[in-house]
């Protein structure tokens, strides 16, 4: 059971120079979480559910019920390691790109499997699919499918590397498709429990109904460094293509970075975060270019400490958000501050 209170100085993500006015508000959100896990030494199966009810004190027209249901599982044997996840969610809120209140329903599924041959070689297969339905007028549905296959060679006891190939389709408004295919290179490194790197780099030959054939790079990098039981950090970066849900359609390239530093202060956990996302259109925009050509930056801090004999967690947080755009109508900033408890 959870209860959160959040103050947002710019709830509408407005610039003050456009048709949307800057509004602040308090949001009180009660929530209920449930999970169940079963399994043995070779497999696990589980399910997680969540229901939350954001209650806006001034903009009660924004009130909506958000929920998610996710199933997951895994299997491990001497030669095979496999995992899957699938789920559905209904979310609502003020979209930072459009400054509009939007409700969306989404479905997702993912699969990852590795088969180890004799010696130091293995085969890695992946599948990721996401479908989003916009329930707000003026916005379209989008979907994304990406499948990959890689051969991995254990070069040393800590380093594994291997070539691969990926195939993907991004679908936007009016069933417009962007196909992305190309080679990839996987690089993983692990040093005891301190350093763990998982990365993939690739080149896509894409075919768009707007811009024809072109070449883009893609990557995903996740680096964990755990100096001790007291502190560490995580760095994540992803670059890929997405279909825009705005009217007129089109496809964008999104590049995101996030650095999180965590430290234990006695029983409390402190987290400091810095993240950014650059979004730019791959085609000649047929719709508002401002919401497709943006740079978004977030600074965050959170302190979590156990209370009530460690049966509950109390969290204090503060965030500063800034978005710049080629259209000043979509340029804005604001801060959030809140407190929440989960029991």
XYZ file of C-alpha atoms in Angstrom:
343
model
C 0.000 0.000 0.000
C 1.369 3.422 -0.936
C 0.494 7.088 -0.552
C 2.357 9.907 -2.303
C 2.053 13.681 -2.294
C 3.654 15.747 -5.078
C 3.792 19.491 -5.768
C 4.413 20.472 -9.414
C 5.296 24.107 -10.154
C 4.465 23.690 -13.864
C 1.841 20.961 -14.085
C 0.867 21.875 -17.660
C 4.480 21.937 -18.933
C 3.742 25.355 -20.431
C 6.199 27.933 -21.736
C 4.076 30.941 -20.826
C 4.368 32.157 -24.429
C 1.750 29.882 -25.986
C -1.940 29.082 -25.620
C -1.373 26.892 -22.524
C -1.105 28.717 -19.196
C 1.405 27.785 -16.495
C -0.425 26.069 -13.638
C 0.825 24.555 -10.391
C -0.918 21.852 -8.390
C -0.701 19.278 -5.612
C -1.303 15.649 -6.571
C -2.236 13.084 -3.906
C -1.826 9.488 -5.152
C -2.933 6.425 -3.179
C -1.764 3.134 -4.714
C -2.013 -0.604 -4.241
C 0.684 -3.074 -5.328
C 0.552 -6.882 -5.405
C 2.976 -9.544 -6.614
C 3.315 -13.316 -6.575
C 6.360 -15.439 -7.342
C 6.834 -19.189 -7.599
C 9.584 -21.440 -8.894
C 12.460 -23.711 -8.088
C 16.139 -24.052 -8.881
C 15.625 -24.020 -12.684
C 12.633 -21.749 -13.303
C 10.623 -18.850 -11.932
C 7.200 -17.452 -12.788
C 5.658 -14.315 -11.379
C 3.097 -11.549 -11.747
C 3.026 -7.920 -10.602
C 0.017 -5.595 -10.519
C -0.405 -1.955 -9.576
C -3.354 0.424 -9.326
C -2.886 4.149 -8.635
C -5.407 7.000 -8.415
C -3.794 10.462 -8.888
C -6.054 13.086 -7.293
C -5.356 16.611 -8.565
C -6.347 19.295 -6.077
C -6.968 22.034 -8.674
C -7.326 20.197 -12.010
C -9.743 17.460 -10.994
C -10.531 16.993 -14.702
C -7.134 15.249 -14.868
C -8.172 12.574 -12.345
C -7.938 9.055 -13.804
C -7.182 5.517 -12.672
C -3.802 4.176 -13.798
C -3.071 0.459 -13.652
C -0.619 -2.160 -14.898
C -0.417 -5.961 -14.921
C 2.871 -7.692 -15.761
C 3.840 -11.368 -15.963
C 7.448 -12.560 -16.102
C 9.457 -15.747 -15.936
C 12.814 -17.369 -16.462
C 14.503 -20.709 -17.006
C 18.093 -21.775 -16.439
C 19.886 -25.028 -17.251
C 23.466 -25.980 -18.010
C 23.242 -24.668 -21.571
C 20.093 -22.531 -21.755
C 19.208 -19.280 -20.011
C 15.887 -17.685 -21.023
C 13.525 -15.021 -19.707
C 10.327 -13.332 -20.812
C 8.077 -10.483 -19.762
C 4.647 -9.384 -20.915
C 2.202 -6.819 -19.658
C -0.473 -4.198 -20.194
C -0.900 -0.734 -18.731
C -3.242 2.239 -18.749
C -1.501 5.566 -18.060
C -2.503 9.211 -18.060
C -0.841 12.554 -17.468
C 0.353 15.782 -19.040
C 2.689 14.848 -21.890
C 5.910 16.847 -21.697
C 6.241 17.064 -25.502
C 2.758 18.385 -26.252
C 1.664 20.009 -22.944
C -1.653 18.149 -23.366
C -3.302 15.724 -20.959
C -3.158 12.339 -22.704
C -4.503 8.888 -21.829
C -2.819 5.833 -23.381
C -3.187 2.066 -23.247
C -0.107 -0.061 -23.943
C 0.844 -3.702 -24.459
C 4.391 -5.023 -24.335
C 6.228 -8.326 -24.579
C 9.868 -9.296 -24.502
C 11.961 -12.440 -24.742
C 15.673 -13.107 -24.276
C 17.375 -16.496 -24.617
C 20.961 -17.702 -24.684
C 22.172 -21.140 -25.762
C 25.740 -22.106 -24.927
C 27.515 -24.429 -27.322
C 30.538 -26.476 -26.307
C 33.520 -24.277 -25.577
C 33.301 -20.500 -25.367
C 30.598 -19.719 -27.927
C 26.884 -19.090 -27.439
C 23.893 -17.856 -29.397
C 21.767 -14.967 -28.090
C 18.242 -14.235 -29.390
C 15.995 -11.314 -28.389
C 12.491 -10.058 -29.131
C 10.834 -6.809 -28.024
C 7.379 -5.585 -29.034
C 5.437 -2.544 -27.781
C 2.025 -1.246 -28.887
C 0.513 2.019 -27.661
C -3.075 3.138 -28.245
C -3.916 6.809 -27.710
C -7.289 7.320 -26.085
C -7.107 11.093 -26.496
C -8.351 12.734 -29.681
C -5.743 14.286 -31.951
C -3.067 11.654 -31.279
C -2.387 8.397 -33.078
C -1.346 4.863 -32.185
C 2.237 3.617 -32.443
C 3.989 0.257 -32.300
C 7.542 -1.034 -32.257
C 8.972 -4.478 -32.996
C 12.661 -5.390 -32.716
C 14.196 -8.861 -33.063
C 17.904 -9.673 -32.847
C 20.285 -12.609 -33.127
C 23.930 -12.563 -32.000
C 26.794 -15.004 -31.788
C 28.805 -14.409 -28.612
C 32.388 -15.524 -27.954
C 33.826 -15.600 -24.431
C 37.135 -13.908 -25.261
C 38.354 -13.922 -21.641
C 36.908 -14.845 -18.278
C 35.506 -11.311 -18.030
C 34.937 -10.188 -21.625
C 32.491 -11.545 -24.217
C 32.030 -10.134 -27.708
C 30.214 -11.093 -30.872
C 28.532 -9.950 -34.111
C 24.822 -10.011 -34.734
C 21.945 -8.761 -36.806
C 18.699 -7.027 -35.932
C 15.392 -6.474 -37.707
C 12.795 -3.947 -36.650
C 9.593 -2.211 -37.723
C 8.236 1.066 -36.327
C 4.583 1.807 -37.135
C 2.959 5.221 -36.750
C -0.192 7.053 -37.786
C -2.136 5.704 -40.780
C -0.095 2.467 -40.610
C 3.084 4.199 -41.821
C 6.031 1.806 -41.414
C 9.733 2.435 -40.923
C 11.869 -0.685 -41.386
C 15.281 -0.869 -39.676
C 17.716 -3.685 -40.442
C 21.447 -3.962 -39.978
C 24.470 -5.502 -38.257
C 25.194 -5.215 -34.534
C 28.135 -5.797 -32.215
C 27.603 -6.985 -28.659
C 30.158 -6.280 -25.918
C 29.753 -7.450 -22.303
C 32.230 -7.131 -19.438
C 32.010 -8.279 -15.834
C 34.544 -7.821 -13.042
C 33.478 -9.720 -9.909
C 30.554 -7.871 -8.331
C 31.955 -4.367 -8.864
C 31.668 -3.734 -12.595
C 29.033 -5.019 -15.008
C 28.716 -3.783 -18.601
C 26.051 -4.831 -21.092
C 26.168 -3.109 -24.492
C 25.158 -3.401 -28.127
C 26.094 -1.164 -31.063
C 24.665 -1.244 -34.559
C 24.037 0.412 -37.910
C 20.545 0.463 -39.413
C 19.571 0.730 -43.019
C 16.141 2.307 -42.706
C 13.388 2.716 -45.273
C 10.814 5.446 -44.529
C 7.768 6.520 -46.572
C 8.830 10.144 -45.953
C 12.606 10.240 -46.383
C 13.361 7.072 -48.377
C 16.459 5.014 -47.562
C 19.021 6.277 -45.045
C 21.498 5.004 -42.425
C 21.371 5.569 -38.652
C 23.303 4.240 -35.686
C 21.728 2.544 -32.684
C 23.100 1.489 -29.332
C 22.204 0.438 -25.812
C 24.697 0.655 -22.937
C 24.160 -0.258 -19.272
C 27.123 0.114 -16.899
C 26.847 -0.715 -13.190
C 29.652 0.112 -10.760
C 29.281 -1.017 -7.160
C 32.273 0.245 -5.222
C 31.059 -1.339 -1.979
C 27.862 -2.087 -0.125
C 27.732 1.632 0.684
C 27.843 3.374 -2.715
C 27.888 2.975 -6.469
C 26.486 4.359 -9.714
C 24.678 3.269 -12.882
C 24.956 4.726 -16.388
C 22.425 3.954 -19.137
C 22.342 5.223 -22.716
C 20.003 4.274 -25.576
C 19.722 5.506 -29.155
C 16.991 4.230 -31.467
C 14.150 5.272 -33.767
C 10.524 5.840 -32.763
C 7.245 6.643 -34.495
C 5.708 9.928 -33.384
C 2.125 9.860 -32.053
C 1.385 13.432 -33.205
C -0.858 14.229 -36.151
C 0.860 13.933 -39.535
C 2.980 10.984 -38.475
C 6.692 10.630 -39.060
C 9.665 9.036 -37.311
C 12.167 10.458 -34.844
C 15.588 9.472 -33.569
C 15.837 9.539 -29.788
C 19.117 9.554 -27.813
C 18.917 9.338 -24.026
C 21.454 9.275 -21.186
C 20.962 8.721 -17.470
C 23.523 8.714 -14.642
C 22.409 7.673 -11.149
C 24.615 7.848 -8.048
C 23.470 6.067 -4.903
C 24.868 6.018 -1.375
C 23.796 4.471 1.915
C 23.745 6.951 4.811
C 23.280 4.719 7.827
C 19.920 3.071 7.088
C 18.851 5.653 4.488
C 19.509 5.467 0.737
C 20.349 8.638 -1.197
C 19.975 8.745 -4.994
C 21.105 11.609 -7.231
C 20.221 11.509 -10.914
C 21.032 13.386 -14.119
C 19.277 12.492 -17.365
C 18.843 13.965 -20.833
C 17.052 13.073 -24.045
C 17.585 14.531 -27.516
C 14.838 13.993 -30.088
C 15.077 14.942 -33.755
C 12.952 14.059 -36.832
C 14.381 11.646 -39.408
C 12.081 12.994 -42.101
C 10.739 16.333 -43.289
C 8.172 17.090 -40.566
C 4.600 17.253 -41.809
C 3.380 18.341 -38.396
C 4.491 20.673 -35.602
C 8.294 20.470 -35.671
C 8.649 21.858 -32.140
C 7.492 18.748 -30.297
C 9.706 16.568 -32.552
C 12.907 18.603 -32.134
C 13.557 18.860 -28.402
C 16.179 18.472 -25.696
C 14.961 17.404 -22.251
C 17.036 17.476 -19.039
C 16.182 16.301 -15.524
C 18.023 16.679 -12.218
C 16.641 14.554 -9.371
C 17.351 13.729 -5.734
C 15.610 11.198 -3.496
C 16.155 10.063 0.075
C 14.513 6.813 1.241
C 14.619 5.537 4.798
C 12.911 2.621 6.557
C 10.301 3.435 9.204
C 7.896 1.545 11.463
C 10.442 -1.152 12.340
C 11.492 -1.408 8.671
C 7.995 -2.418 7.581
C 7.611 0.748 5.494
C 9.755 3.047 3.337
C 9.490 6.828 3.520
C 10.800 8.760 0.497
C 11.481 12.475 0.015
C 12.214 13.658 -3.535
C 12.821 16.794 -5.580
C 13.184 17.149 -9.360
C 14.037 19.964 -11.755
C 12.970 19.541 -15.387
C 13.874 21.629 -18.422
C 12.859 21.239 -22.063
C 14.163 23.333 -24.947
C 12.670 23.220 -28.429
C 13.107 24.814 -31.832
C 9.579 26.155 -31.221
C 9.446 28.372 -28.102
C 5.882 27.220 -27.516
C 7.300 23.858 -26.385
C 10.160 25.294 -24.290
C 9.488 25.135 -20.554
C 10.908 24.311 -17.127
C 9.617 23.540 -13.653
C 10.328 21.720 -10.429
C 8.585 19.033 -8.417
C 8.848 18.121 -4.739
C 7.099 15.400 -2.823
C 6.975 12.792 -0.102
C 5.638 9.251 -0.237
C 5.344 6.145 1.904
C 5.010 2.457 0.979
C 4.070 -0.171 3.562
